[in-house]
XYZ file of C-alpha atoms in Angstrom:
409
model
C 149.425 19.570 108.443
C 148.520 21.183 105.120
C 148.897 19.129 101.975
C 152.452 19.622 100.726
C 152.156 21.320 97.339
C 154.976 19.247 95.823
C 153.794 15.892 97.238
C 152.303 14.626 93.965
C 155.446 15.131 91.871
C 157.587 12.362 90.440
C 160.460 11.424 92.720
C 163.173 12.277 90.209
C 161.686 15.734 89.607
C 161.294 16.387 93.319
C 164.844 15.216 94.044
C 166.206 17.591 91.402
C 164.222 20.462 92.941
C 165.512 19.654 96.433
C 169.079 19.558 95.102
C 168.587 23.020 93.579
C 167.517 24.280 97.020
C 170.678 22.786 98.502
C 172.907 24.297 95.832
C 171.262 27.691 96.292
C 171.116 27.996 100.067
C 173.329 25.496 101.911
C 176.229 27.917 102.312
C 174.020 30.544 103.978
C 172.277 27.911 106.099
C 175.603 26.628 107.393
C 176.646 30.168 108.358
C 173.386 30.711 110.254
C 173.768 27.448 112.149
C 177.399 28.136 113.075
C 176.464 31.627 114.254
C 173.689 30.064 116.351
C 176.400 28.104 118.166
C 176.400 24.737 116.409
C 179.399 22.770 117.662
C 180.719 19.352 118.547
C 178.746 17.377 121.115
C 175.379 19.030 120.484
C 172.076 17.225 119.996
C 170.304 18.548 116.889
C 166.983 18.107 115.099
C 166.513 18.804 111.383
C 162.825 19.113 110.412
C 162.320 18.660 106.688
C 165.541 16.872 105.761
C 164.760 16.963 102.021
C 167.653 15.536 100.035
C 169.749 15.508 103.203
C 172.754 17.767 102.655
C 172.259 19.898 105.779
C 171.445 16.905 107.959
C 174.651 15.187 106.839
C 176.650 18.391 107.379
C 175.235 18.880 110.882
C 176.189 15.325 111.739
C 179.815 16.018 110.836
C 179.775 19.195 112.959
C 178.424 17.571 116.142
C 180.686 14.531 115.810
C 180.424 11.229 117.657
C 179.666 12.932 120.982
C 176.604 14.663 119.520
C 173.522 13.488 117.700
C 171.360 14.362 114.705
C 167.745 13.347 114.184
C 166.130 14.016 110.804
C 162.349 14.282 110.380
C 160.354 14.513 107.150
C 157.125 13.360 105.572
C 159.346 11.377 103.179
C 162.818 10.357 104.355
C 163.584 7.931 101.536
C 166.046 10.274 99.840
C 168.335 9.594 102.826
C 167.611 5.905 103.383
C 171.142 4.806 102.397
C 172.855 7.320 104.692
C 173.877 6.663 108.296
C 171.425 9.187 109.762
C 168.789 8.662 112.465
C 165.437 9.349 110.775
C 161.772 9.559 111.682
C 159.153 9.710 108.924
C 155.826 11.453 109.444
C 154.104 14.654 110.510
C 156.175 16.394 113.193
C 152.978 17.102 115.168
C 152.144 13.403 115.339
C 155.592 11.942 116.024
C 156.498 10.953 119.574
C 159.926 12.496 120.168
C 161.211 12.227 123.727
C 164.694 13.683 123.214
C 165.471 17.382 123.718
C 167.817 19.340 121.481
C 170.383 22.120 121.582
C 169.552 23.294 118.054
C 166.503 22.679 115.863
C 166.583 23.746 112.203
C 163.861 24.130 109.564
C 164.160 25.457 106.019
C 161.101 26.120 103.819
C 158.836 23.967 105.998
C 156.469 26.313 107.831
C 155.267 28.219 104.768
C 153.546 25.009 103.623
C 151.663 24.499 106.896
C 148.499 26.078 108.272
C 149.619 24.630 111.605
C 152.909 26.564 111.671
C 152.188 27.958 115.147
C 151.438 24.492 116.523
C 154.638 23.137 114.940
C 156.725 25.912 116.490
C 155.021 25.302 119.828
C 155.947 21.616 119.780
C 159.501 22.392 118.704
C 159.806 24.858 121.584
C 158.993 22.054 124.017
C 161.704 19.937 122.340
C 164.369 22.595 122.901
C 166.660 22.324 125.875
C 166.731 25.400 128.138
C 168.991 27.857 126.342
C 168.549 25.958 123.060
C 168.095 27.686 119.721
C 165.570 27.375 116.935
C 166.879 28.345 113.484
C 164.268 28.797 110.752
C 164.552 29.953 107.136
C 161.309 30.862 105.396
C 160.471 32.776 102.178
C 158.457 35.886 101.394
C 157.182 35.700 97.820
C 155.442 39.085 98.001
C 158.851 40.774 97.653
C 159.479 39.355 94.171
C 160.213 41.974 91.506
C 161.198 41.687 87.867
C 163.821 44.209 86.772
C 164.536 43.051 83.230
C 162.774 40.378 81.162
C 161.621 39.961 77.585
C 157.975 40.006 78.686
C 157.716 41.840 82.008
C 153.882 41.836 82.274
C 153.715 38.038 81.882
C 156.398 37.524 84.545
C 154.626 39.884 86.942
C 151.361 38.025 86.447
C 153.050 34.762 87.417
C 154.484 36.439 90.532
C 150.945 37.467 91.490
C 149.657 33.947 90.823
C 152.311 32.426 93.100
C 151.136 34.591 96.005
C 147.467 33.974 95.227
C 147.988 30.215 95.193
C 149.299 30.289 98.758
C 146.445 32.533 99.890
C 143.831 30.239 98.343
C 145.309 27.355 100.318
C 144.986 29.348 103.527
C 148.742 29.971 103.708
C 150.776 33.186 103.886
C 153.003 33.915 100.857
C 154.846 36.391 103.098
C 155.265 33.939 106.007
C 158.993 34.555 106.363
C 158.390 38.221 107.200
C 155.924 37.473 110.002
C 157.422 34.283 111.459
C 159.154 36.239 114.219
C 155.732 37.213 115.611
C 154.825 33.587 116.231
C 158.190 32.969 117.855
C 157.731 35.956 120.155
C 154.231 34.836 121.108
C 155.734 31.518 122.159
C 158.049 33.369 124.532
C 161.226 32.834 122.498
C 163.859 35.548 122.268
C 164.751 36.681 118.742
C 168.536 36.804 118.445
C 168.870 37.217 114.671
C 166.335 38.221 112.008
C 168.147 38.434 108.682
C 166.312 38.977 105.390
C 168.097 38.611 102.089
C 166.746 39.181 98.593
C 167.496 36.645 95.875
C 168.563 39.018 93.118
C 170.046 37.130 90.192
C 170.154 36.723 86.450
C 168.400 33.956 84.605
C 169.905 30.463 84.717
C 171.498 31.006 88.131
C 170.582 28.528 90.868
C 167.619 30.432 92.337
C 166.269 31.235 88.867
C 166.553 27.567 87.890
C 164.789 26.606 91.123
C 161.888 28.958 90.379
C 161.656 27.686 86.798
C 161.475 24.110 88.105
C 158.835 24.953 90.713
C 156.768 26.891 88.181
C 156.832 23.993 85.760
C 155.603 21.642 88.480
C 152.951 24.011 89.875
C 151.798 25.571 86.614
C 148.251 24.172 86.874
C 147.862 25.632 90.358
C 149.114 29.029 89.211
C 146.791 29.024 86.202
C 143.974 27.960 88.523
C 144.209 31.315 90.323
C 143.081 32.946 87.036
C 145.833 35.529 87.403
C 148.036 34.042 84.682
C 147.830 31.827 81.594
C 149.897 28.980 80.183
C 151.479 31.501 77.828
C 152.516 33.588 80.861
C 153.976 30.467 82.477
C 156.023 29.700 79.365
C 157.348 33.259 79.207
C 158.186 33.244 82.923
C 160.170 30.005 82.601
C 161.945 31.369 79.535
C 162.926 34.482 81.526
C 164.217 32.285 84.354
C 166.467 30.559 81.841
C 167.634 33.738 80.079
C 171.061 34.972 81.347
C 170.127 38.481 80.212
C 167.093 38.695 82.516
C 167.287 40.076 86.050
C 164.874 39.684 88.944
C 164.424 39.538 92.679
C 162.816 36.098 92.710
C 161.788 36.340 96.384
C 163.339 36.872 99.799
C 164.370 34.452 102.518
C 164.231 35.472 106.171
C 166.574 33.591 108.484
C 165.658 33.786 112.174
C 167.462 32.475 115.227
C 165.395 32.364 118.415
C 166.458 31.109 121.828
C 164.592 29.442 124.676
C 165.168 31.140 128.009
C 166.393 28.968 130.844
C 163.319 29.832 132.919
C 160.836 29.584 130.045
C 157.561 27.791 130.675
C 154.856 28.302 133.282
C 155.232 25.729 136.038
C 152.266 24.897 138.201
C 154.394 25.205 141.330
C 155.994 28.490 140.282
C 154.157 30.446 137.615
C 155.921 33.762 138.192
C 156.993 35.635 135.106
C 158.094 39.162 134.408
C 155.267 41.534 133.532
C 154.306 41.449 129.852
C 152.534 39.566 127.095
C 153.103 35.852 126.549
C 151.783 33.382 124.024
C 149.914 30.455 125.574
C 150.927 27.241 123.821
C 151.671 24.291 126.094
C 149.072 22.175 127.885
C 150.421 23.346 131.241
C 150.007 26.984 130.217
C 146.474 26.366 128.936
C 145.570 24.793 132.293
C 146.982 27.826 134.091
C 144.604 30.045 132.073
C 141.493 28.089 132.989
C 140.463 29.977 136.135
C 140.458 33.350 134.396
C 138.884 32.152 131.137
C 136.230 30.256 133.091
C 134.743 33.579 134.235
C 133.871 34.165 130.558
C 133.314 30.599 129.313
C 131.323 28.986 132.100
C 130.329 25.909 130.055
C 133.749 24.253 130.368
C 135.433 22.378 133.169
C 139.231 22.332 133.153
C 139.568 19.077 131.232
C 137.126 20.010 128.454
C 138.600 23.529 128.293
C 142.122 22.225 127.680
C 140.864 19.746 125.098
C 138.884 22.427 123.236
C 141.721 24.949 123.191
C 144.243 22.363 121.966
C 141.877 21.347 119.174
C 141.370 24.975 118.107
C 145.117 25.593 118.166
C 145.573 22.870 115.578
C 143.978 25.251 113.063
C 144.392 29.002 113.496
C 143.426 29.828 117.089
C 145.949 31.655 119.243
C 145.849 32.674 122.889
C 147.843 35.401 124.585
C 148.002 36.401 128.236
C 149.019 39.609 129.980
C 150.869 39.035 133.238
C 151.288 41.673 135.926
C 152.811 41.022 139.305
C 153.130 37.352 138.429
C 149.379 37.003 137.904
C 147.228 36.503 134.834
C 145.336 39.782 134.572
C 143.995 39.572 131.010
C 143.513 36.866 128.372
C 142.632 36.992 124.676
C 141.904 34.273 122.160
C 142.024 35.277 118.515
C 142.549 34.097 114.955
C 143.777 35.569 111.677
C 141.313 34.827 108.890
C 139.954 35.976 105.529
C 136.486 36.263 104.065
C 134.665 38.165 101.343
C 132.931 40.503 103.789
C 135.981 41.722 105.706
C 139.039 40.680 103.712
C 141.990 39.686 105.880
C 141.124 40.365 109.503
C 141.872 39.532 113.107
C 138.858 38.114 114.934
C 138.799 38.212 118.746
C 137.119 35.063 120.036
C 137.709 35.714 123.720
C 138.739 38.736 125.785
C 138.547 38.756 129.568
C 140.127 40.724 132.404
C 140.342 39.354 135.929
C 137.475 40.708 138.059
C 139.740 42.309 140.634
C 141.904 43.918 137.956
C 139.285 45.722 135.877
C 139.511 49.479 135.207
C 143.309 49.207 135.499
C 143.955 49.602 131.760
C 144.756 45.950 131.076
C 141.935 45.554 128.536
C 143.185 48.592 126.614
C 146.736 47.217 126.620
C 145.516 43.878 125.300
C 143.530 45.511 122.486
C 146.532 47.644 121.549
C 148.680 44.487 121.466
C 146.158 42.752 119.199
C 145.970 45.789 116.908
C 149.763 45.670 116.492
C 149.586 41.963 115.596
C 146.793 42.627 113.099
C 148.754 45.395 111.384
C 151.928 43.322 111.164
C 149.992 40.428 109.643
C 148.480 42.699 106.991
C 144.941 42.611 108.361
C 142.466 45.200 107.177
C 140.046 45.024 110.085
C 139.542 43.890 113.685
C 136.276 42.141 114.639
C 134.542 40.642 117.666
C 131.087 39.649 118.923
C 129.772 40.568 122.355
C 126.687 39.146 124.083
C 123.704 41.482 124.071
C 123.618 41.450 127.885
C 127.240 42.617 128.350
C 126.558 46.349 128.623
C 129.830 47.235 130.354
C 131.780 45.418 127.652
C 129.862 47.325 124.964
C 130.804 50.638 126.555
C 134.440 49.546 126.639
C 134.532 48.488 122.983
C 132.789 51.672 121.818
C 135.245 53.749 123.863
C 138.158 51.904 122.243
C 137.028 52.772 118.716
C 134.832 49.821 117.739
C 131.458 50.443 116.145
C 128.309 48.336 116.006
C 128.396 47.325 112.344
C 125.998 44.389 112.132
C 123.550 42.079 113.892
C 124.812 38.611 114.740
C 122.241 35.839 114.264
C 122.554 32.330 115.661
C 120.507 29.131 115.554
C 120.801 26.255 117.988
C 120.986 22.897 116.163
C 119.666 19.784 117.843
């Protein structure tokens, strides 16, 4: 899990900030959860309980026949309430129960391991269960009226840059549905709403509070100064100012009754599927082994799971119930290429080559890259793989560099 950017703040300050989030968004959150089917008797999981208002509300909705489990890195704000709590990183906690509804608000944007978190939560959903997430997109912020517009705009840019420098996506809310789809979930609702308000309203006060706390980080991006920070906070407090502070995207995704690849029955409809669970990774071994001969099944599963804890993703193309093509890739940034999608692995089953599956996979990856704001697509191919080179050149790739390697003892 990434370091939580507010973790070093004084408890009183953090509690006030969490209360501002509740005051600003609880009404909308409750509507989303009710629309997702929240009702009496359900078993629910709240990840990131914060100051606890939604967890307590959910508990009243499910009643004595249902249950509510709250998870957070710090659950002490709720220690006096009659709520079942688990403290720690969701990826490290041993949760055996399954849930009808799982809810997160402003959790994933702080985590490089967002895909791994969603994968684990998918396994914790009952068949037919729903995952409700609410995540921001700070790239949509826009000042409409302020005493010093340039200073406010510079702070907006610094907010986005801070997330990028931490390896996070300031626009995560707008791309979260892609991760959910890769996990095989069905998107039922995808509702964006802009937080347009005058200064001194709840959202404006929330942004002023966050900016005060994170001012050193914003200034550290070198896109704004302390003077800009002061002017931004003043604008947030000015009832005559007007801004879109950011957007929140609320998504409801459901788990199909038949979801999951079972070793005894791995038939699925034709299409692309994200590979996330250990059972699914094992099912990919035979095909990937034709490309990565150095692994046995056990070491392959271990390696893939370790890579998935950072930014590695795997997707399979199924046709006729069989794995016909696999790709492993990651979204990354560097000075040479900017934001890009790098293809680590791409393999088509030997008996299925020249059937167009490789082209379909590349097209699928190009769509992902574009949606994630990537500027380029990259891959390496062994010098001996002449047929692969012909394929990549035919698909629009060019040989742009030499790749050098050195074996370390």
